Every structure is written in C-alpha cells, then in structure tokens.
mmCIF file of C-alpha atoms and ligand atoms in Angstrom:
data_model
loop_
_atom_site.group_PDB
_atom_site.id
_atom_site.type_symbol
_atom_site.label_atom_id
_atom_site.label_comp_id
_atom_site.label_asym_id
_atom_site.label_seq_id
_atom_site.Cartn_x
_atom_site.Cartn_y
_atom_site.Cartn_z
ATOM 1 C CA MET R 19 62.001 82.982 122.879
ATOM 2 C CA ALA R 20 61.068 79.352 124.404
ATOM 3 C CA ILE R 21 57.622 79.269 125.370
ATOM 4 C CA LYS R 22 56.104 76.703 126.684
ATOM 5 C CA LEU R 23 52.214 77.226 124.970
ATOM 6 C CA GLU R 24 49.610 74.506 125.982
ATOM 7 C CA ALA R 25 46.921 73.027 123.361
ATOM 8 C CA GLY R 26 43.489 75.177 122.708
ATOM 9 C CA LYS R 27 44.413 78.191 125.083
ATOM 10 C CA LYS R 28 43.607 81.407 123.506
ATOM 11 C CA TYR R 29 47.299 83.324 123.295
ATOM 12 C CA TYR R 30 47.496 87.358 121.969
ATOM 13 C CA TYR R 31 50.418 87.855 120.491
ATOM 14 C CA CYS R 32 52.223 91.195 120.394
ATOM 15 C CA THR R 33 52.501 93.063 117.860
ATOM 16 C CA CYS R 34 53.443 96.474 118.383
ATOM 17 C CA GLY R 35 56.224 95.693 120.117
ATOM 18 C CA LYS R 36 55.355 97.880 123.760
ATOM 19 C CA SER R 37 54.194 95.036 126.206
ATOM 20 C CA ASN R 38 56.349 93.987 129.011
ATOM 21 C CA ASP R 39 58.098 91.125 127.751
ATOM 22 C CA GLY R 40 57.559 91.481 123.804
ATOM 23 C CA VAL R 41 55.586 88.911 122.991
ATOM 24 C CA PHE R 42 52.005 88.993 124.790
ATOM 25 C CA CYS R 43 50.208 91.938 124.352
ATOM 26 C CA ASN R 44 49.052 93.255 128.129
ATOM 27 C CA GLY R 45 47.657 96.083 126.444
ATOM 28 C CA ALA R 46 49.773 98.778 125.896
ATOM 29 C CA HIS R 47 49.145 99.318 121.781
ATOM 30 C CA LYS R 48 46.428 101.676 123.212
ATOM 31 C CA GLY R 49 46.408 104.469 120.689
ATOM 32 C CA THR R 50 48.460 103.100 118.311
ATOM 33 C CA THR R 51 47.468 101.303 115.632
ATOM 34 C CA PHE R 52 48.486 98.174 116.670
ATOM 35 C CA THR R 53 46.089 94.842 117.803
ATOM 36 C CA SER R 54 46.868 91.881 119.000
ATOM 37 C CA LYS R 55 46.833 88.473 117.221
ATOM 38 C CA GLU R 56 44.561 85.908 118.839
ATOM 39 C CA PHE R 57 46.601 82.121 118.517
ATOM 40 C CA THR R 58 46.386 78.888 119.338
ATOM 41 C CA VAL R 59 48.149 75.810 119.187
ATOM 42 C CA ASN R 60 47.107 72.103 118.780
ATOM 43 C CA GLU R 61 49.980 70.629 120.957
ATOM 44 C CA THR R 62 51.191 70.974 124.187
ATOM 45 C CA LYS R 63 54.983 71.965 123.991
ATOM 46 C CA GLU R 64 58.049 74.393 123.734
ATOM 47 C CA TYR R 65 56.923 76.713 120.941
ATOM 48 C CA SER R 66 60.344 79.215 119.998
ATOM 49 C CA LEU R 67 58.256 82.808 119.167
ATOM 50 C CA CYS R 68 59.066 86.210 117.199
ATOM 51 C CA GLY R 69 60.003 88.755 119.485
ATOM 52 C CA CYS R 70 61.503 91.288 117.240
ATOM 53 C CA LYS R 71 58.801 91.439 115.700
ATOM 54 C CA LYS R 72 60.202 90.765 111.809
ATOM 55 C CA THR R 73 58.888 87.032 111.537
ATOM 56 C CA LEU R 74 56.516 86.813 108.555
ATOM 57 C CA ASN R 75 55.451 83.784 110.331
ATOM 58 C CA ILE R 76 53.484 85.676 112.897
ATOM 59 C CA PRO R 77 53.990 84.594 116.011
ATOM 60 C CA PHE R 78 56.377 81.847 115.640
ATOM 61 C CA CYS R 79 59.987 82.736 114.811
ATOM 62 C CA ASP R 80 60.891 82.363 110.918
ATOM 63 C CA GLY R 81 64.819 83.200 112.063
ATOM 64 C CA SER R 82 63.834 86.908 110.837
ATOM 65 C CA HIS R 83 66.463 88.171 114.056
ATOM 66 C CA THR R 84 69.385 86.666 112.104
ATOM 67 C CA LYS R 85 68.871 88.692 108.678
HETATM 68 S S1 FES C 15 50.866 95.164 123.370
HETATM 69 FE FE1 FES C 15 51.439 95.492 121.831
HETATM 70 S S2 FES C 15 49.525 94.752 120.327
HETATM 71 FE FE2 FES C 15 48.876 95.212 122.834
#
C-alpha cells in the first residue's frame, strides 16, 4: 500500500489486521493480545506499507505478500 507519510510525525501501525484500512491502528485490537507499533519516518514521501501482515520489516512492505 503506497501512502504518503510526513517526516517526524508519529504513526501507529496496526499489527492485528482488524483496523478498517489494514494499515493504521484504530483501536480495533482491544480484547486481543496485539498492540500497535509506533513509528516515524525521516523523510516526507510515499512509502509502501505492509497490508498483509507477513512482512519481516514492520511497517514496510518487504514483498512477503508475493511468496
Ligand atoms: S487495530 Fe490493529 S493493532 Fe490496533
């Protein structure tokens, strides 16, 4: 998923897969053992974020969805 992110802004990546957009935490993990992953980026630009939850480089896509 290509999404423009702003340098220095805090983002919360959804690790549970229950959020509406599948990428950013919206609190839907409540009642599970999952928690969101806080992250920032150093440069404002478009990033490829993982939507399949198989990446080994959270929150970024590493191509695992094709395997
Ligand atoms: S909604 Fe998935 S980690 Fe918060």
